[in-house]
Coordinates of C-alpha atoms in Angstrom, one line a residue:
M1 CA 105.8 138.5 130.3
F2 CA 106.6 137.1 126.7
G3 CA 110.1 139.5 125.8
E4 CA 110.4 142.2 123.0
T5 CA 112.4 139.7 120.9
L6 CA 108.9 138.1 119.8
M7 CA 109.4 138.6 116.0
E8 CA 112.6 137.7 116.1
E9 CA 111.5 133.8 117.0
V10 CA 108.6 133.9 115.2
C11 CA 111.1 134.5 111.9
E12 CA 113.3 132.1 113.4
R13 CA 114.7 129.2 110.8
R14 CA 113.7 126.3 112.1
N15 CA 110.1 127.6 113.1
L16 CA 109.7 129.2 109.6
Q17 CA 110.5 125.3 108.5
V18 CA 107.9 123.8 110.7
A19 CA 104.9 126.4 109.9
L20 CA 106.1 126.1 105.8
K21 CA 105.3 121.9 106.5
R22 CA 101.9 122.1 108.2
V23 CA 100.9 124.8 105.8
R24 CA 101.6 122.9 103.2
Q25 CA 100.6 119.3 105.2
N26 CA 97.3 120.7 105.8
K27 CA 96.6 122.6 102.0
G28 CA 93.6 124.4 102.0
S29 CA 92.5 126.7 98.8
A30 CA 93.9 129.9 97.3
G31 CA 93.1 133.4 98.6
V32 CA 92.8 136.8 97.1
D33 CA 95.7 136.6 95.3
G34 CA 95.1 132.9 93.6
M35 CA 98.6 131.1 94.9
G36 CA 97.9 127.7 95.7
V37 CA 100.4 126.3 98.3
E38 CA 102.4 124.1 96.2
A39 CA 103.8 127.9 94.7
L40 CA 104.2 128.7 98.8
P41 CA 108.0 127.5 98.8
G42 CA 109.8 129.1 95.2
Y43 CA 107.6 132.7 96.5
L44 CA 109.1 132.6 100.1
R45 CA 112.8 131.9 97.9
E46 CA 112.3 134.7 96.0
N47 CA 110.4 137.5 98.1
W48 CA 111.5 135.8 102.7
P49 CA 114.2 138.6 103.0
S50 CA 111.6 141.7 102.1
V51 CA 109.0 139.8 103.9
K52 CA 111.1 139.3 107.4
E53 CA 112.4 142.9 107.1
A54 CA 108.5 143.8 106.9
L55 CA 107.7 142.0 109.8
L56 CA 110.9 142.5 112.2
R57 CA 110.0 146.4 110.9
G58 CA 106.3 146.2 112.3
K59 CA 105.3 147.4 108.7
Y60 CA 103.6 144.6 107.0
R61 CA 100.2 144.0 106.1
P62 CA 98.5 141.3 105.3
Q63 CA 95.9 141.1 101.9
P64 CA 92.1 140.3 102.5
V65 CA 91.2 137.2 103.3
K66 CA 88.3 135.5 100.7
R67 CA 84.9 134.7 102.1
V68 CA 83.0 132.0 101.6
E69 CA 80.3 130.3 102.6
I70 CA 80.2 126.6 103.3
P71 CA 76.7 124.4 105.0
K72 CA 76.6 124.1 108.5
P73 CA 76.3 120.2 109.9
G74 CA 72.9 119.3 109.6
G75 CA 72.0 121.6 106.4
K76 CA 70.9 124.2 109.0
G77 CA 72.2 127.1 107.0
K78 CA 75.8 128.6 106.4
R79 CA 79.2 129.5 108.1
K80 CA 80.9 131.8 106.8
L81 CA 85.1 131.6 106.5
G82 CA 87.8 133.6 105.5
I83 CA 90.6 132.0 103.5
P84 CA 94.1 134.3 104.0
C85 CA 96.4 134.2 101.6
V86 CA 98.7 131.5 101.6
L87 CA 101.8 134.3 102.5
D88 CA 99.4 135.0 105.7
R89 CA 98.7 131.6 106.3
F90 CA 102.0 130.5 106.6
I91 CA 102.7 133.8 108.8
Q92 CA 100.1 133.1 110.9
Q93 CA 101.4 129.5 111.4
A94 CA 104.5 130.8 112.8
V95 CA 103.5 133.4 114.8
L96 CA 101.4 130.6 116.3
Q97 CA 103.5 128.3 116.9
V98 CA 105.4 131.0 118.7
L99 CA 102.6 132.1 121.1
Q100 CA 101.3 128.3 121.9
R101 CA 104.2 127.2 123.1
K102 CA 104.4 129.7 125.3
W103 CA 101.0 130.7 126.8
D104 CA 99.3 126.9 126.3
A105 CA 100.9 125.4 129.8
T106 CA 98.4 128.6 131.6
F107 CA 94.9 128.0 129.6
S108 CA 93.2 126.0 132.2
D109 CA 93.2 121.7 131.9
N110 CA 89.5 121.7 131.3
S111 CA 89.8 123.7 127.6
Y112 CA 90.2 120.8 124.9
G113 CA 90.0 122.5 121.6
F114 CA 92.7 123.2 119.4
R115 CA 95.8 122.3 122.2
P116 CA 98.6 120.3 121.4
R117 CA 98.2 117.0 123.0
R118 CA 94.8 117.2 123.9
S119 CA 91.3 116.5 121.5
A120 CA 87.9 116.2 121.3
H121 CA 87.8 112.3 122.8
Q122 CA 89.3 113.3 126.1
A123 CA 87.0 115.9 127.0
I124 CA 84.1 113.9 125.6
A125 CA 86.1 111.2 128.7
K126 CA 85.7 113.9 131.1
A127 CA 82.5 115.0 130.7
Q128 CA 81.4 111.1 131.1
S129 CA 83.6 111.1 134.2
Y130 CA 81.8 113.8 136.2
V131 CA 78.7 111.8 135.8
K132 CA 79.4 109.3 136.7
D133 CA 80.5 111.0 139.5
G134 CA 77.1 111.8 140.3
Y135 CA 76.9 115.0 138.4
A136 CA 73.2 114.0 136.8
Y137 CA 72.8 117.3 134.9
V138 CA 74.6 119.6 132.4
V139 CA 74.2 123.2 131.6
D140 CA 75.1 123.4 128.0
I141 CA 75.7 126.8 127.2
D142 CA 75.9 127.2 123.0
L143 CA 77.2 131.1 122.1
E144 CA 75.3 133.0 119.8
K145 CA 78.1 133.4 116.8
F146 CA 81.1 133.3 119.0
F147 CA 83.8 133.8 116.0
D148 CA 81.7 136.8 114.4
R149 CA 81.7 139.0 118.3
V150 CA 84.8 139.2 120.1
C151 CA 85.9 142.6 120.6
H152 CA 89.0 143.1 119.0
D153 CA 89.8 145.4 122.0
R154 CA 89.3 143.1 124.9
L155 CA 91.1 140.0 122.8
M156 CA 94.3 142.9 122.7
S157 CA 93.9 143.7 126.1
R158 CA 94.4 140.6 127.2
L159 CA 97.3 140.0 125.0
A160 CA 99.3 143.1 125.7
E161 CA 99.1 141.8 129.4
R162 CA 101.7 139.1 128.0
I163 CA 103.5 140.5 125.1
S164 CA 105.3 143.0 125.0
D165 CA 107.1 142.9 121.6
K166 CA 104.5 146.1 120.0
R167 CA 105.0 144.8 116.3
A168 CA 103.2 141.2 116.9
L169 CA 100.5 142.8 118.8
K170 CA 100.6 145.3 116.3
L171 CA 100.8 142.1 113.8
I172 CA 98.1 140.4 115.2
R173 CA 95.7 142.9 115.8
S174 CA 96.3 143.7 111.4
Y175 CA 95.1 139.7 111.3
L176 CA 91.9 140.7 113.0
E177 CA 91.6 143.9 110.7
A178 CA 92.5 142.3 107.8
G179 CA 90.2 143.0 104.8
I180 CA 86.9 140.5 104.1
F181 CA 86.9 140.3 100.3
E182 CA 83.0 139.3 99.3
N183 CA 81.0 139.9 96.1
G184 CA 84.0 142.4 94.6
L185 CA 83.8 144.6 97.8
V186 CA 86.3 144.4 100.7
T187 CA 85.2 145.9 104.3
V188 CA 87.1 145.7 107.5
P189 CA 85.8 144.5 109.7
T190 CA 85.1 145.6 113.6
E191 CA 85.1 142.5 116.0
G192 CA 85.7 138.5 115.7
T193 CA 88.0 136.3 114.4
P194 CA 87.9 135.3 110.9
Q195 CA 87.8 131.8 111.1
G196 CA 90.0 129.8 108.7
G197 CA 93.2 131.1 109.7
S198 CA 95.4 129.8 112.1
L199 CA 95.4 132.3 114.3
S200 CA 92.1 132.4 115.2
P201 CA 91.3 129.0 117.3
F202 CA 94.6 129.9 119.7
L203 CA 92.6 133.5 120.2
S204 CA 89.6 132.3 121.0
N205 CA 91.6 130.3 124.0
V206 CA 92.3 133.9 125.0
V207 CA 89.2 135.3 125.3
L208 CA 87.0 132.5 126.7
D209 CA 90.4 131.5 129.3
E210 CA 89.0 134.4 130.9
L211 CA 85.4 132.2 131.6
D212 CA 87.5 129.3 132.4
K213 CA 89.6 131.0 134.9
E214 CA 86.2 132.2 136.8
L215 CA 84.6 128.8 136.9
E216 CA 87.6 127.5 137.9
A217 CA 87.3 130.5 140.7
R218 CA 83.6 129.3 141.2
G219 CA 84.5 125.5 142.0
H220 CA 82.8 123.7 139.6
R221 CA 83.0 120.7 137.1
Y222 CA 83.5 121.8 133.2
V223 CA 84.8 120.8 129.4
R224 CA 85.1 123.4 127.3
Y225 CA 86.5 122.5 123.3
A226 CA 86.5 125.6 121.6
D227 CA 83.0 127.9 122.4
D228 CA 81.4 124.3 123.6
C229 CA 80.7 125.3 126.8
N230 CA 79.0 122.1 129.3
I231 CA 79.7 122.3 133.2
Y232 CA 78.1 119.4 135.3
V233 CA 76.1 120.0 138.5
R234 CA 74.1 117.6 140.7
S235 CA 70.4 119.1 140.5
R236 CA 68.4 120.5 138.1
R237 CA 67.8 123.7 140.7
A238 CA 71.8 123.9 140.5
G239 CA 71.7 124.1 136.9
E240 CA 69.7 126.9 136.8
R241 CA 71.3 129.1 139.1
V242 CA 74.5 128.0 137.3
M243 CA 72.6 128.9 134.2
E244 CA 71.5 132.3 135.0
S245 CA 75.1 133.6 136.5
T246 CA 76.8 132.6 133.5
R247 CA 75.1 133.5 131.2
R248 CA 75.7 137.1 133.2
F249 CA 78.9 136.6 133.1
I250 CA 79.7 135.7 129.9
E251 CA 77.5 139.0 128.4
N252 CA 78.1 141.6 130.9
R253 CA 82.3 140.6 130.9
L254 CA 83.5 139.4 128.4
K255 CA 80.8 141.1 126.2
L256 CA 79.2 138.2 124.2
K257 CA 76.6 136.7 124.2
V258 CA 74.2 133.0 124.8
N259 CA 71.7 131.4 122.1
A260 CA 68.9 130.7 124.6
S261 CA 67.3 128.5 122.1
K262 CA 70.6 126.1 122.0
S263 CA 71.4 126.4 125.7
A264 CA 69.8 124.3 128.2
V265 CA 69.9 122.9 131.5
D266 CA 69.2 119.1 131.2
L267 CA 70.2 115.2 131.5
P268 CA 73.3 114.6 129.8
A269 CA 71.4 111.6 127.7
N270 CA 69.4 114.9 126.4
R271 CA 72.0 116.7 125.1
T272 CA 74.5 116.4 122.1
F273 CA 78.6 117.4 123.4
L274 CA 81.1 117.8 120.2
G275 CA 78.9 115.0 118.3
F276 CA 78.0 112.2 120.9
T277 CA 75.6 111.9 123.9
L278 CA 75.3 109.4 126.5
T279 CA 73.1 106.1 127.0
G280 CA 70.5 106.3 129.7
G281 CA 68.2 104.3 131.3
R282 CA 69.4 100.5 132.4
D283 CA 72.6 101.1 131.3
P284 CA 73.5 104.9 131.8
N285 CA 76.1 106.8 130.6
R286 CA 77.8 104.5 128.2
R287 CA 79.3 106.9 124.9
K288 CA 76.9 106.8 122.4
I289 CA 77.0 108.5 118.6
A290 CA 74.1 111.4 118.6
S291 CA 71.6 110.9 116.2
E292 CA 72.0 114.1 114.7
S293 CA 76.1 112.3 113.7
L294 CA 74.1 109.4 112.5
K295 CA 71.9 111.6 110.1
R296 CA 74.3 113.2 108.9
F297 CA 76.5 110.3 108.1
R298 CA 74.1 108.5 106.6
V299 CA 73.4 111.1 104.0
R300 CA 76.7 111.5 103.3
V301 CA 76.6 108.0 102.5
R302 CA 73.9 107.6 100.3
Q303 CA 75.7 110.5 98.6
L304 CA 78.9 108.6 97.6
T305 CA 77.1 105.1 96.6
R306 CA 73.8 107.0 94.6
R307 CA 73.1 104.3 91.9
N308 CA 73.0 107.1 89.1
R309 CA 76.8 107.4 89.1
G310 CA 78.1 105.6 86.8
R311 CA 80.7 104.4 88.6
S312 CA 81.9 100.9 88.7
V313 CA 81.6 99.2 93.3
G314 CA 84.9 99.3 93.3
Q315 CA 85.5 102.9 92.5
V316 CA 82.4 103.7 94.9
I317 CA 84.6 101.3 97.4
R318 CA 87.7 103.5 97.3
T319 CA 85.5 106.5 97.8
L320 CA 84.1 105.7 100.4
R321 CA 87.2 103.7 102.2
S322 CA 88.8 107.5 103.0
Y323 CA 85.8 108.1 104.2
L324 CA 84.7 105.5 106.6
I325 CA 88.3 105.1 107.9
G326 CA 87.9 109.1 108.7
W327 CA 84.6 108.5 110.4
R328 CA 85.8 105.3 112.3
G329 CA 88.4 107.0 113.7
Y330 CA 86.4 109.6 115.3
F331 CA 83.4 107.7 116.0
G332 CA 84.4 104.7 116.9
Y333 CA 85.2 106.1 119.7
C334 CA 81.3 105.1 121.2
E335 CA 80.5 102.4 123.9
T336 CA 77.5 100.9 122.0
P337 CA 79.4 98.7 119.1
S338 CA 76.0 97.5 118.3
I339 CA 75.1 100.8 116.2
L340 CA 78.2 100.3 114.1
R341 CA 77.0 97.3 113.3
D342 CA 74.0 97.9 111.9
L343 CA 75.8 100.7 109.6
D344 CA 78.1 98.7 109.1
S345 CA 75.2 96.2 107.8
W346 CA 73.2 99.0 106.1
I347 CA 76.5 99.9 104.2
R348 CA 77.1 96.7 102.9
R349 CA 73.3 96.0 101.3
R350 CA 73.3 100.2 99.7
L351 CA 76.5 98.1 98.0
R352 CA 74.7 95.0 96.7
C353 CA 71.8 97.6 95.6
Y354 CA 74.0 99.3 93.9
Q355 CA 75.8 96.1 92.1
W356 CA 72.5 94.5 91.5
K357 CA 71.5 97.5 89.1
Q358 CA 74.7 98.1 88.0
W359 CA 74.2 93.8 85.9
K360 CA 70.9 95.1 85.1
V361 CA 69.8 92.2 82.8
Y362 CA 68.3 88.3 83.5
Q363 CA 71.8 87.1 81.4
R364 CA 74.2 89.0 83.4
R365 CA 72.9 88.8 86.6
K366 CA 73.0 84.8 86.5
T367 CA 75.9 84.3 85.2
E368 CA 77.8 86.7 87.8
L369 CA 75.9 85.1 90.7
I370 CA 77.6 81.8 89.5
K371 CA 80.5 83.1 89.0
L372 CA 80.7 84.6 92.6
G373 CA 80.0 81.2 94.3
V374 CA 76.3 80.8 93.8
R375 CA 74.1 77.5 92.9
E376 CA 72.9 77.4 89.9
D377 CA 69.5 77.1 90.7
L378 CA 69.0 79.9 93.7
A379 CA 70.8 82.4 90.4
Y380 CA 68.7 81.4 88.0
I381 CA 65.4 81.7 91.2
T382 CA 66.9 85.4 92.2
A383 CA 67.9 86.3 88.4
W384 CA 64.3 86.4 87.9
S385 CA 62.8 87.8 91.0
A386 CA 60.5 90.4 90.6
K387 CA 61.9 92.2 94.0
G388 CA 63.0 95.6 94.0
P389 CA 67.0 96.0 94.5
W390 CA 66.6 97.0 98.2
R391 CA 64.4 93.8 98.8
L392 CA 66.7 91.4 96.7
S393 CA 69.7 92.9 98.5
H394 CA 68.7 90.6 101.7
T395 CA 67.9 87.7 99.6
P396 CA 70.2 85.0 100.1
G397 CA 71.8 84.3 96.7
V398 CA 72.8 88.3 96.7
R399 CA 74.0 87.7 100.1
I400 CA 76.0 84.7 99.3
A401 CA 77.7 86.5 96.0
L402 CA 78.2 89.5 98.0
S403 CA 79.1 88.5 101.4
N404 CA 81.0 90.4 104.1
G405 CA 84.1 88.8 103.2
Y406 CA 83.0 89.7 99.6
F407 CA 83.5 93.0 100.6
D408 CA 86.5 93.0 102.9
S409 CA 88.4 91.4 100.2
R410 CA 87.9 94.3 98.1
G411 CA 88.8 97.1 100.5
L412 CA 85.8 98.0 102.5
P413 CA 86.8 98.5 105.7
R414 CA 84.1 98.0 108.5
L415 CA 83.2 100.4 111.4
A416 CA 82.8 97.6 114.1
T417 CA 86.3 96.6 115.0
R418 CA 84.8 94.6 117.9

């Protein structure tokens, strides 16, 4: 049980300094009050004493969150996010830091989402280890609209089991019930934790920790990352039993709903977990980038390298660089480097097309090819060619001029590092 001075810990100077640093690092859009992150330090200098007094007296009331919609990965529908005002993001972050310090050690070792010193890569490696140990089938459970369906009363009951400071409980409930501003109207939610606030991921772990404890009590091998839960079993028949019993627990005890259309018992090679899947066939159980992830990557690269954007190749590479480094940092964890090499080749080919289109006319094309080290006779043949840009991008003249080394020198990162 946490003491009755939790709010004093939240308002402790060092904790607030760390929270302010995190909020400024995360940046983000302004909420309903229009105040941006850059204005927060000045606002706190003038108003923090009154805000702190309201927090310590249990009188603080958050402002409504601004509802925005963003496309879901793959373009299938939209995901609703709630953007709290920057002051509430700061307070939520301060509360989160205290609760996480006290609570995180009690969470399951099989839970990896939104926890310090834990990552999606660790979750994927754990899942892979179960498959290598002979647990050849996965019970892939998808929770339908999880963040929108969390029962406030059950969540607050779980929190009250450990938090005795009623001011902290009142503050957390006020964030759960903060109004949602959308289309000029404010509505008050009766369930769900709004995605977009700092506290929501932690609160989701509190809710699903009950599922973790149940799966552990049953002796299951499983991995959970936020609301993505995979249970590993030795046979399809066992998987069907586990799926049904786990579904009953989730729907009857947790009052959540399993999405039957997205949940399944199958071979791991046929399912996607955190953007990855596993290889099958003769060389099984290696980490591979899922086809959906590759499709989204190609769509994004095509957007960044469209030939009608009117930018130089150097500008396009600078934009690509940021995206590719971030993507490689996550998906470079795969164990199929040939896929990364193929993507590298495809990206460079698109850039060759982009550059060829920008050179436009014969004389310019010939001059640039010679300048980049192509023999004059080959430059002449290439520049006069009637082939389209995509076919020409794979011809010797263009490949010599715009070689892999050329793109390396322009700062284009490679996805395949080995």
